[in-house]
Amino acid sequence: QFDRPEHGDGMVQAFRRPESPFETARFRLRGLDAEARYAVQDADSAGSLELAGRELMEAGLPVTVKDRPGAALVSYRKR
């Protein structure tokens, strides 16, 4: 996680190794505003979704990487 609290945004970069059987993982983000909503955008997908800061910190951000090896880049911005 690369967080820019002064801008209210950041990004998460995740990698999947060639032998990994796991396609999806959840990453609990840190330093967010629990009461705020965040627009979340996967760099490889069209559209975005909106999640609560509390949800991103407690349940985590789900990230899917279908390719092995592969990578994902997900950005978020405080609403």
Coordinates of N, CA and C in Angstrom, one line a residue:
Q1 N 0.9 -1.2 0.0 CA 0.0 0.0 0.0 C 0.9 1.2 0.0
F2 N 0.6 2.2 -0.9 CA 1.3 3.5 -0.9 C 0.2 4.5 -0.7
D3 N 0.2 5.1 0.5 CA -0.9 6.0 0.9 C -0.4 7.4 0.9
R4 N -1.2 8.3 0.4 CA -0.9 9.8 0.4 C -2.0 10.5 1.2
P5 N -1.9 10.5 2.5 CA -3.0 11.0 3.4 C -3.2 12.5 3.1
E6 N -2.2 13.3 2.7 CA -2.4 14.7 2.4 C -3.2 14.9 1.2
H7 N -3.4 13.9 0.3 CA -4.2 14.0 -0.9 C -5.5 13.2 -0.8
G8 N -5.6 12.3 0.3 CA -6.8 11.5 0.4 C -6.8 10.3 -0.6
D9 N -5.7 9.9 -1.1 CA -5.7 8.8 -2.1 C -4.4 7.9 -1.9
G10 N -4.4 6.9 -2.7 CA -3.3 6.0 -2.6 C -3.5 4.8 -3.6
M11 N -2.6 3.8 -3.5 CA -2.7 2.7 -4.4 C -2.2 1.4 -3.7
V12 N -2.6 0.3 -4.2 CA -2.2 -1.0 -3.7 C -1.7 -1.8 -4.9
Q13 N -0.5 -2.3 -4.8 CA 0.1 -3.1 -5.8 C 0.3 -4.5 -5.3
A14 N -0.2 -5.5 -6.0 CA -0.2 -6.9 -5.6 C 0.4 -7.8 -6.7
F15 N 1.1 -8.8 -6.3 CA 1.8 -9.7 -7.3 C 1.3 -11.1 -7.0
R16 N 1.2 -11.9 -8.1 CA 0.9 -13.4 -8.0 C 2.1 -14.1 -8.6
R17 N 2.7 -15.0 -7.8 CA 3.8 -15.8 -8.3 C 3.4 -16.9 -9.2
P18 N 4.3 -17.4 -10.0 CA 4.0 -18.5 -11.0 C 3.3 -19.7 -10.4
E19 N 3.7 -20.1 -9.2 CA 3.1 -21.3 -8.6 C 2.0 -21.1 -7.6
S20 N 1.6 -19.9 -7.4 CA 0.5 -19.5 -6.4 C -0.8 -20.1 -6.9
P21 N -1.5 -20.9 -6.0 CA -2.8 -21.3 -6.3 C -3.9 -20.3 -6.0
F22 N -3.5 -19.2 -5.4 CA -4.5 -18.2 -4.9 C -4.7 -17.1 -6.0
E23 N -6.0 -17.0 -6.4 CA -6.3 -16.0 -7.4 C -6.8 -14.7 -6.8
T24 N -7.3 -14.7 -5.6 CA -7.9 -13.5 -4.9 C -7.3 -13.5 -3.5
A25 N -7.0 -12.3 -3.0 CA -6.6 -12.1 -1.6 C -7.2 -10.8 -1.1
R26 N -7.3 -10.7 0.2 CA -7.8 -9.4 0.8 C -6.7 -8.8 1.5
F27 N -6.6 -7.5 1.3 CA -5.5 -6.7 2.0 C -6.2 -5.6 2.8
R28 N -5.9 -5.7 4.1 CA -6.4 -4.7 5.1 C -5.6 -3.4 4.9
L29 N -6.2 -2.3 4.5 CA -5.5 -1.1 4.3 C -5.3 -0.3 5.6
R30 N -4.4 0.6 5.6 CA -4.1 1.3 6.8 C -4.1 2.8 6.6
G31 N -4.4 3.5 7.7 CA -4.3 5.0 7.6 C -5.5 5.7 6.9
L32 N -6.6 5.0 6.7 CA -7.7 5.6 6.0 C -8.7 6.2 7.0
D33 N -9.6 7.0 6.6 CA -10.6 7.6 7.4 C -11.8 6.6 7.5
A34 N -12.0 6.0 8.7 CA -13.0 5.0 8.9 C -14.4 5.5 8.5
E35 N -14.7 6.8 8.7 CA -16.0 7.3 8.4 C -16.2 7.8 7.0
A36 N -15.2 7.8 6.2 CA -15.3 8.2 4.8 C -15.6 7.1 3.8
R37 N -16.0 7.5 2.6 CA -16.2 6.5 1.5 C -15.0 6.7 0.6
Y38 N -14.6 5.6 -0.1 CA -13.5 5.7 -1.0 C -13.9 5.1 -2.4
A39 N -13.6 5.8 -3.5 CA -13.8 5.2 -4.8 C -12.5 4.4 -5.1
V40 N -12.8 3.1 -5.5 CA -11.7 2.1 -5.7 C -11.8 1.7 -7.2
Q41 N -10.6 1.8 -7.8 CA -10.5 1.5 -9.3 C -9.3 0.6 -9.5
D42 N -9.6 -0.6 -10.2 CA -8.6 -1.5 -10.6 C -8.1 -1.0 -12.0
A43 N -6.8 -0.9 -12.2 CA -6.2 -0.3 -13.4 C -6.6 -1.1 -14.6
D44 N -6.9 -2.4 -14.5 CA -7.2 -3.3 -15.6 C -8.7 -3.4 -15.9
S45 N -9.5 -2.7 -15.1 CA -11.0 -2.8 -15.3 C -11.6 -1.4 -15.6
A46 N -12.7 -1.5 -16.2 CA -13.5 -0.2 -16.4 C -14.4 -0.1 -15.2
G47 N -14.7 1.2 -14.9 CA -15.6 1.5 -13.8 C -14.9 1.4 -12.4
S48 N -15.6 1.8 -11.4 CA -15.0 1.8 -10.1 C -16.1 1.4 -9.1
L49 N -15.8 1.1 -7.9 CA -16.8 0.8 -6.8 C -16.5 1.7 -5.7
E50 N -17.4 1.9 -4.8 CA -17.3 2.7 -3.6 C -17.4 1.9 -2.4
L51 N -16.4 2.0 -1.5 CA -16.4 1.2 -0.3 C -16.1 2.2 0.9
A52 N -16.5 1.8 2.1 CA -16.3 2.5 3.3 C -14.9 2.3 3.8
G53 N -14.3 3.4 4.3 CA -12.9 3.3 4.9 C -12.8 2.2 5.9
R54 N -13.8 2.1 6.8 CA -13.9 1.1 7.9 C -13.8 -0.3 7.2
E55 N -14.6 -0.5 6.2 CA -14.6 -1.9 5.5 C -13.2 -2.2 4.9
L56 N -12.6 -1.2 4.3 CA -11.3 -1.4 3.7 C -10.2 -1.7 4.7
M57 N -10.4 -1.1 5.9 CA -9.4 -1.4 7.0 C -9.7 -2.7 7.8
E58 N -10.9 -3.0 7.9 CA -11.3 -4.2 8.7 C -11.4 -5.5 7.9
A59 N -12.3 -5.5 6.9 CA -12.5 -6.6 6.0 C -11.4 -6.8 5.0
G60 N -10.9 -5.6 4.5 CA -9.9 -5.6 3.5 C -10.3 -5.4 2.1
L61 N -9.4 -5.0 1.3 CA -9.6 -4.8 -0.2 C -9.4 -6.1 -0.9
P62 N -10.5 -6.6 -1.6 CA -10.3 -7.8 -2.4 C -9.5 -7.5 -3.7
V63 N -8.5 -8.2 -4.0 CA -7.7 -8.1 -5.2 C -7.6 -9.4 -5.9
T64 N -7.9 -9.4 -7.2 CA -7.8 -10.6 -8.0 C -6.8 -10.5 -9.0
V65 N -5.9 -11.5 -9.1 CA -4.9 -11.5 -10.2 C -5.0 -12.9 -10.9
K66 N -5.6 -12.9 -12.1 CA -5.9 -14.2 -12.7 C -4.7 -14.8 -13.4
D67 N -3.7 -14.1 -13.8 CA -2.6 -14.6 -14.5 C -1.5 -15.1 -13.5
R68 N -0.8 -16.1 -13.9 CA 0.4 -16.6 -13.1 C 1.6 -16.7 -13.9
P69 N 2.6 -15.9 -13.7 CA 2.6 -14.8 -12.8 C 1.8 -13.6 -13.2
G70 N 1.5 -12.7 -12.3 CA 0.7 -11.6 -12.7 C 0.8 -10.5 -11.6
A71 N 0.1 -9.4 -11.9 CA 0.2 -8.2 -11.0 C -1.1 -7.4 -11.1
A72 N -1.5 -6.7 -10.1 CA -2.6 -5.8 -10.1 C -2.3 -4.5 -9.4
L73 N -2.9 -3.5 -10.0 CA -2.7 -2.1 -9.4 C -4.1 -1.5 -9.2
V74 N -4.4 -1.2 -7.9 CA -5.7 -0.7 -7.5 C -5.5 0.6 -6.8
S75 N -6.2 1.6 -7.3 CA -6.1 3.0 -6.7 C -7.3 3.3 -5.9
Y76 N -7.2 4.2 -4.9 CA -8.4 4.6 -4.1 C -8.3 6.1 -3.9
R77 N -9.5 6.7 -3.8 CA -9.5 8.1 -3.6 C -10.7 8.4 -2.6
K78 N -10.4 9.2 -1.6 CA -11.5 9.6 -0.6 C -12.5 10.5 -1.3
R79 N -13.8 10.2 -1.0 CA -14.9 10.9 -1.6 C -15.2 12.1 -0.7

